[in-house]
Coordinates of C-alpha atoms and ligand atoms in Angstrom, one line a residue:
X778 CA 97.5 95.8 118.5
X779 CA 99.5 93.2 120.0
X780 CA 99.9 91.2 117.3
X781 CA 101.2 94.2 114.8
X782 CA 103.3 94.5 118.0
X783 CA 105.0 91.2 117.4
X784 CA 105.1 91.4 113.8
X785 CA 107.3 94.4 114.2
X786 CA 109.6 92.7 116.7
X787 CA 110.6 89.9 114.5
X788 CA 111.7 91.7 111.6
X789 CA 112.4 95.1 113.1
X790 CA 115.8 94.5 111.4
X791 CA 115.2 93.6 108.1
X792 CA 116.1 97.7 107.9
X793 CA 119.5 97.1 108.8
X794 CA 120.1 94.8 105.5
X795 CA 117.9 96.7 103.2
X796 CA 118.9 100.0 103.9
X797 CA 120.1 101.1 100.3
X798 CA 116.1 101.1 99.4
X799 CA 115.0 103.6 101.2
X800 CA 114.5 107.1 100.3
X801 CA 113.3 110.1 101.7
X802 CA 109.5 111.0 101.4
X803 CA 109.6 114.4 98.9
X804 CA 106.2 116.4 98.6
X805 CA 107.1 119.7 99.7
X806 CA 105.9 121.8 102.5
X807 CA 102.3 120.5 104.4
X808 CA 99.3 122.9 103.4
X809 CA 97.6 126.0 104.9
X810 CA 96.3 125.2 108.3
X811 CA 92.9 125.1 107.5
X812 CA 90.1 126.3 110.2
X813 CA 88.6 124.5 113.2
X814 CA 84.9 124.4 114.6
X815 CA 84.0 125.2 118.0
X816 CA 83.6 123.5 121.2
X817 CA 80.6 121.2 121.3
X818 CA 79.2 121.8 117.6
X819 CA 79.5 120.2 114.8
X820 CA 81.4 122.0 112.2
X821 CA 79.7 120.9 109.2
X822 CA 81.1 124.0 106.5
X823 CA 84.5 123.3 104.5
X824 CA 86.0 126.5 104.4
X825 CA 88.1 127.6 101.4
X826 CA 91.0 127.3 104.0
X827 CA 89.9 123.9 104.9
X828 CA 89.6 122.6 100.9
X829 CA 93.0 124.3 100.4
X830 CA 94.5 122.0 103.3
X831 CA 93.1 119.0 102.4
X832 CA 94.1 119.6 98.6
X833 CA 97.5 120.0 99.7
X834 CA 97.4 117.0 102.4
X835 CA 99.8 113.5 101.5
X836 CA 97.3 111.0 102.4
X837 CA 100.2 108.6 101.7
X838 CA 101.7 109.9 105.1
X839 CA 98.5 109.8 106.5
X840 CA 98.4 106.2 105.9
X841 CA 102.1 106.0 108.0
X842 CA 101.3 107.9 110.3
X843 CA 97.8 106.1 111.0
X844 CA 99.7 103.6 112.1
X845 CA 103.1 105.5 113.8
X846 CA 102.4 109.4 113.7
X847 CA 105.5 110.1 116.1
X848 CA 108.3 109.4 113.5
X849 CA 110.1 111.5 111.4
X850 CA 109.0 110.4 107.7
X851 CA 105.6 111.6 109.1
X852 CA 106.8 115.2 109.1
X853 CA 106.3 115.0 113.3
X854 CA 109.3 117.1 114.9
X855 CA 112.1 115.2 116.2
X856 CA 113.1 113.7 119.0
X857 CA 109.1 113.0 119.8
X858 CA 108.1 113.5 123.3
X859 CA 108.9 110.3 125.6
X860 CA 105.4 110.3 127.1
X861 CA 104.6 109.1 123.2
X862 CA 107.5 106.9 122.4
X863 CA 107.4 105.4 125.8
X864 CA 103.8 104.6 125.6
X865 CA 102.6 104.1 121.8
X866 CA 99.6 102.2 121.7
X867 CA 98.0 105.0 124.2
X868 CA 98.7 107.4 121.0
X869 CA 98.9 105.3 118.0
X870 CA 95.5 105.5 115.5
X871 CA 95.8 101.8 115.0
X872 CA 95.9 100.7 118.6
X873 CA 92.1 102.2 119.5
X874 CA 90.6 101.4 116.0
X875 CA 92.6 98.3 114.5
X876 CA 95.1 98.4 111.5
X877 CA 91.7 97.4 109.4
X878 CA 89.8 100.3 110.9
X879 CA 87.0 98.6 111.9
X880 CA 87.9 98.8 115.5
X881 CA 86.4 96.2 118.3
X882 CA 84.6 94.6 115.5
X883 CA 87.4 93.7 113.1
X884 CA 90.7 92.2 113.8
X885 CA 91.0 93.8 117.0
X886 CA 88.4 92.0 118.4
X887 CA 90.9 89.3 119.8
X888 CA 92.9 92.1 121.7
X889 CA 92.8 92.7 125.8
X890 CA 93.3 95.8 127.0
X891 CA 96.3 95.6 129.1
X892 CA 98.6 98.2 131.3
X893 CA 100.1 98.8 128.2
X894 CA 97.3 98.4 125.3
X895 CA 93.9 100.6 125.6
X896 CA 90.3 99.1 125.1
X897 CA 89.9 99.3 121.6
X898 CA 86.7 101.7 119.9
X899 CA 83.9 100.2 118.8
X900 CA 83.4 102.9 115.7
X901 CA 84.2 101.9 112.0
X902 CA 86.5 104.0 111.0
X903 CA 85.3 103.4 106.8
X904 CA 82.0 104.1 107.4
X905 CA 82.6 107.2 109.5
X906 CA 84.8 108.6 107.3
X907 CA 82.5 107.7 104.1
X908 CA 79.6 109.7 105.9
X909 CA 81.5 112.9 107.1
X910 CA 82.9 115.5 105.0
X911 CA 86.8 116.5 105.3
X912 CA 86.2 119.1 108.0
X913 CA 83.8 116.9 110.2
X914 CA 86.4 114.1 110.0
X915 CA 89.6 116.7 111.1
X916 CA 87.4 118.2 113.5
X917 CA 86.8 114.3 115.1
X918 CA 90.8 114.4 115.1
X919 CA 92.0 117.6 116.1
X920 CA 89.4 118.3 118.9
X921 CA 91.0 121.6 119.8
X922 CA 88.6 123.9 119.7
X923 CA 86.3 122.1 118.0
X924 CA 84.6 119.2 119.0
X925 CA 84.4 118.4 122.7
X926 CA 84.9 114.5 123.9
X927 CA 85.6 112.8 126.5
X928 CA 86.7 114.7 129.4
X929 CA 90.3 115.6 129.7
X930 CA 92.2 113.2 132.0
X931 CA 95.2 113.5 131.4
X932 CA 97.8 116.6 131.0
X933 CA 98.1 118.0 127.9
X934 CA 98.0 114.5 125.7
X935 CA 94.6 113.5 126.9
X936 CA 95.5 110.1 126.9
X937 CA 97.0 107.3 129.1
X938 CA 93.5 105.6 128.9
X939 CA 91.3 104.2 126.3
X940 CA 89.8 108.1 125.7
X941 CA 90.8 109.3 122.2
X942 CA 94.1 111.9 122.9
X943 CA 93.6 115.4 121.4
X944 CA 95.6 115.5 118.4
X945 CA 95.6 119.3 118.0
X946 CA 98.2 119.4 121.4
X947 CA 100.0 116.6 119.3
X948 CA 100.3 117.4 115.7
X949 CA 100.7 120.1 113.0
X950 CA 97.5 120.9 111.3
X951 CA 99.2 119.3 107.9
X952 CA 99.4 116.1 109.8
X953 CA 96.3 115.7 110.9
X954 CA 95.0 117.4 106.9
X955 CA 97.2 114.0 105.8
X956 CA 95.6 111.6 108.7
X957 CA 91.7 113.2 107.3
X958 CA 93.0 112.5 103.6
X959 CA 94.2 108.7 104.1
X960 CA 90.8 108.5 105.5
X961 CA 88.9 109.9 103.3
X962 CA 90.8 108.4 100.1
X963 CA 94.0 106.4 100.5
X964 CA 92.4 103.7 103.2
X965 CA 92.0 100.1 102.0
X966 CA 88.2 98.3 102.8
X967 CA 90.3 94.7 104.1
X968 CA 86.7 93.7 102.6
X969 CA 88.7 93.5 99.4
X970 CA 91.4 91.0 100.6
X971 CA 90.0 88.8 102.7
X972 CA 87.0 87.2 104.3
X973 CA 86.6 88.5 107.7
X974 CA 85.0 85.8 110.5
X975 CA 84.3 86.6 113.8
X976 CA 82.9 84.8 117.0
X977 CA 82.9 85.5 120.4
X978 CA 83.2 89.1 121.8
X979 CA 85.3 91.9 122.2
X980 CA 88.2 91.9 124.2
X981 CA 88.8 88.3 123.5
X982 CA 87.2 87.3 120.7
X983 CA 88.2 85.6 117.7
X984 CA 89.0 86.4 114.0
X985 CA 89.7 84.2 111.6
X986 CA 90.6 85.0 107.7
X987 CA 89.8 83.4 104.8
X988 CA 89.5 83.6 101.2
X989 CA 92.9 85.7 100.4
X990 CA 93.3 88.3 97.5
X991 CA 89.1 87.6 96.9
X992 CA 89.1 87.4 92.7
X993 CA 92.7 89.2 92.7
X994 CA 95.3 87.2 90.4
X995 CA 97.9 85.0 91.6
X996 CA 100.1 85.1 88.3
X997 CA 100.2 89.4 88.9
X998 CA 100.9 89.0 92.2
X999 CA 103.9 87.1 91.4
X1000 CA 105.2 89.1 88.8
X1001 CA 104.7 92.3 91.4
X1002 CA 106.3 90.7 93.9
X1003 CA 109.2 89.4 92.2
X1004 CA 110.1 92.7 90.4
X1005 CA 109.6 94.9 93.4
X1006 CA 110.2 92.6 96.8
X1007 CA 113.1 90.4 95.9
X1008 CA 115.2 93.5 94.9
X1009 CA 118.5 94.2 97.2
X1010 CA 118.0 90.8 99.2
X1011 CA 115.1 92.4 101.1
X1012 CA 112.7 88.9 100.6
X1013 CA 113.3 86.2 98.1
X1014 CA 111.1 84.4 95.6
X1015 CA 110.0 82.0 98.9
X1016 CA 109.0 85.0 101.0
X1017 CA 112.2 84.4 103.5
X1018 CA 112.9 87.8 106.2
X1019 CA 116.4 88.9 106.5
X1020 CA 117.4 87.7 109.8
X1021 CA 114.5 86.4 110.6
X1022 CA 112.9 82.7 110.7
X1023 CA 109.2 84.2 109.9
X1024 CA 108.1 84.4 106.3
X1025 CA 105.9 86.6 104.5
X1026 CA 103.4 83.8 103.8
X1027 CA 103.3 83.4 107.0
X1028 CA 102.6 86.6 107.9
X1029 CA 100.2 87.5 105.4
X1030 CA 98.3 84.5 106.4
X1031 CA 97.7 85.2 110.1
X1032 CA 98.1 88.8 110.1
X1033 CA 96.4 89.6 106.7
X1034 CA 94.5 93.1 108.8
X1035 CA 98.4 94.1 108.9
X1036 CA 99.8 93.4 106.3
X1037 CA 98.8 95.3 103.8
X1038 CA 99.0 98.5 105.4
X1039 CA 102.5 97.4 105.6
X1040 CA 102.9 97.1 102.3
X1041 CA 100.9 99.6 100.8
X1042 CA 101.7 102.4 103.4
X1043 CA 105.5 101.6 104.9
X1044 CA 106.6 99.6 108.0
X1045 CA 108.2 102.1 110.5
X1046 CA 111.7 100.8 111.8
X1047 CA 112.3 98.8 108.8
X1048 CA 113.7 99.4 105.1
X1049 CA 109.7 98.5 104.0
X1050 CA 109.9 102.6 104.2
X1051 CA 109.4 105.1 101.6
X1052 CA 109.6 102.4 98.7
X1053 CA 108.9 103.7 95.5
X1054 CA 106.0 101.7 95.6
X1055 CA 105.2 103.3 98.7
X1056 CA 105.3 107.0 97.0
X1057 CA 102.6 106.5 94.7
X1058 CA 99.3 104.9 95.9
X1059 CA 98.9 100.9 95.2
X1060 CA 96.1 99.7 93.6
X1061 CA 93.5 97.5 95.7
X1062 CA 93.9 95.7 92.4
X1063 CA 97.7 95.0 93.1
X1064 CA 97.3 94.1 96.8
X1065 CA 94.4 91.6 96.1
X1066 CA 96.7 90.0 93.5
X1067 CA 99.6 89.8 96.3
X1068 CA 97.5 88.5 98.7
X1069 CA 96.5 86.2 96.4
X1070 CA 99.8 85.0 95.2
X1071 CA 101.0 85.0 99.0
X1072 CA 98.1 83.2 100.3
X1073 CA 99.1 80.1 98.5
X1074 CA 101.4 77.9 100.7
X1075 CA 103.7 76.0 98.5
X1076 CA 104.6 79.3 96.6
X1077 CA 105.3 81.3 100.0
X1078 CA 105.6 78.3 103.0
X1079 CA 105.0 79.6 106.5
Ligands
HEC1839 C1 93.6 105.8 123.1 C2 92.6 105.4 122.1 C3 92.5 106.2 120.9 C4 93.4 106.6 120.0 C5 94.9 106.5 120.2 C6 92.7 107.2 118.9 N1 91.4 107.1 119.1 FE1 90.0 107.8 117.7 N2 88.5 107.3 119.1 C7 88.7 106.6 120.3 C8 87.4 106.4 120.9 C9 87.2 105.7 122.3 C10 86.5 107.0 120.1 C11 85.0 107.0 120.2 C12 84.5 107.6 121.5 C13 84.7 109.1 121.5 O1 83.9 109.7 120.9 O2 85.6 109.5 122.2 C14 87.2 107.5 118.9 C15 86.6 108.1 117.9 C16 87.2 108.5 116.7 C17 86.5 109.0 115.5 C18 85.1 109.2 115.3 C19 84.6 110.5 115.9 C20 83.1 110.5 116.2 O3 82.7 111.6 116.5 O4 82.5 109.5 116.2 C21 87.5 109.3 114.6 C22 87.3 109.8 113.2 C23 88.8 108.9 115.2 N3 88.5 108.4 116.4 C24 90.0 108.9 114.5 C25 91.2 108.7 115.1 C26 92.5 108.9 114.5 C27 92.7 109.4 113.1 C28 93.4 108.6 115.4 C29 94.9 108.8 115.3 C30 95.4 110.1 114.9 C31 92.7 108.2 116.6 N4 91.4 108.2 116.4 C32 93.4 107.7 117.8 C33 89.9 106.2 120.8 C34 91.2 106.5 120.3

């Protein structure tokens, strides 16, 4: 999205000051591979293969990589391929269906597809994932050999356009395992945070967000925020960004759809990485008290 786009630019280097936080991600090796359906059907049976994959799946990652598969603390080999790191919002989950999931309808509906950003899906991804069982929902990702979409139209990615790549030519069966298991279980309904308005249509539209952190509690939020953001000069008690002149008021406030993945799930290129807050899932409890606490403007000024 293009605003998640500028978000990362401004504070791309908070990383560089808060580097001593960060840790590796440790859960072992990614499961069995599970099985795949065949072209054109629906595979509707779990296998004990496919149960034993998803059991073993870090939904946690699949959360990060929802957002940025093609890094490293996503398990994807490294150096990933140009054609992906050269062209990210043609590959990137969050691109096509919005960093609240609910694609053309949510946030996203103020994007325009561009040279460089793809027309974004119309699906929900929370309500597709609710109604679809583990395998249905890897099947929708990893299309190899299961489910045929839209024709292939370009080499082996599949993508380059708005059509939805083929993630089995992309990623490791455990990736995709963790990408169906932040789905299924690890995803955050935004309906929780924040009052979602919308007018106008998609590309174009306009959102607008109100009612931050819904009945969370500001008081929590603080206390959260001061015991686990302020730490190693990362943000302080005003919600400043190292090196930066945005704030995390600020942000929260006009990019709330964002935010929290950022928070909850880990913001690629920074030290907002593989916290230990990030290592163990957040309650929707503590990010509706955050978004609480950070919605009010004398606490956390723009
Ligand atoms: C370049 C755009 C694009 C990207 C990137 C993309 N998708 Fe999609 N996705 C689509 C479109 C368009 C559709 C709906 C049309 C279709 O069936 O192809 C779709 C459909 C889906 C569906 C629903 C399948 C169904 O049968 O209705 C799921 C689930 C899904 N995507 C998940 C993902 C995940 C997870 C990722 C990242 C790993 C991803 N998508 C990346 C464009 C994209």
């Amino acid at each position: 999205m293009q605003a998640k786009k500028r978000f990362i630019t401004r504070i791309m280097f908070a990383g560089i000051i808060c580097v001593g936080l960060t840790q590796c991600a440790k859960d072992g090796a990614e499961g069995p591979a599970g099985t795949n359906g065949t072209n054109g059907v629906d595979a509707n049976a779990i296998s004990a293969a496919d149960q034993a994959a998803y059991n073993a799946a870090n939904g946690l990652k699949g959360g990060l990589a929802y957002n940025e598969f093609y890094i490293s603390e996503t398990d994807f080999p490294q150096p990933a391929d140009t054609m992906i790191t050269n062209n990210p919002d043609f590959f990137r989950c969050a691109s096509c269906h919005g960093m609240d999931l609910l694609g053309s309808n949510g946030a996203a509906i103020a994007d325009v597809p561009t040279a460089s950003a793809p027309t974004v899906s119309s699906i929900n991804l929370n309500t597709y994932a609710a109604s679809h069982n583990i395998k249905q929902v890897y099947d929708a990702v990893k299309h190899t050999g299961g489910r045929l979409r839209k024709p292939i139209s370009y080499n082996s990615f599949t993508s380059l356009n708005s059509n939805m790549p083929d993630y089995g030519l992309i990623m490791s069966d455990g990736m995709i395992w963790n990408i169906v298991k932040y789905l299924k279980e690890k995803a955050v309904n935004t309906d929780k945070l924040y009052d979602l308005t919308t007018s106008g249509t998609y590309p174009g539209g306009t959102a607008t967000f109100t009612n931050f952190g819904k009945d969370g509690i500001a008081a929590k939020g603080i206390i959260y925020y001061n015991a686990n953001c302020t730490t190693a000069g990362c943000h302080n008690s005003t919600g400043s960004i190292p090196s930066s002149t945005e704030t995390v008021g600020g942000i929260l406030r006009s990019e709330p759809y964002a935010a929290y993945h950022l928070i909850k799930f880990g913001f690629p290129g920074t030290a907002m990485i593989n916290l230990p807050f990030q290592l163990t899932t957040m309650p929707d409890t503590t990010l509706q008290n955050l978004y609480k606490a950070i919605s009010d403007t004398t606490a956390f000024p723009n």
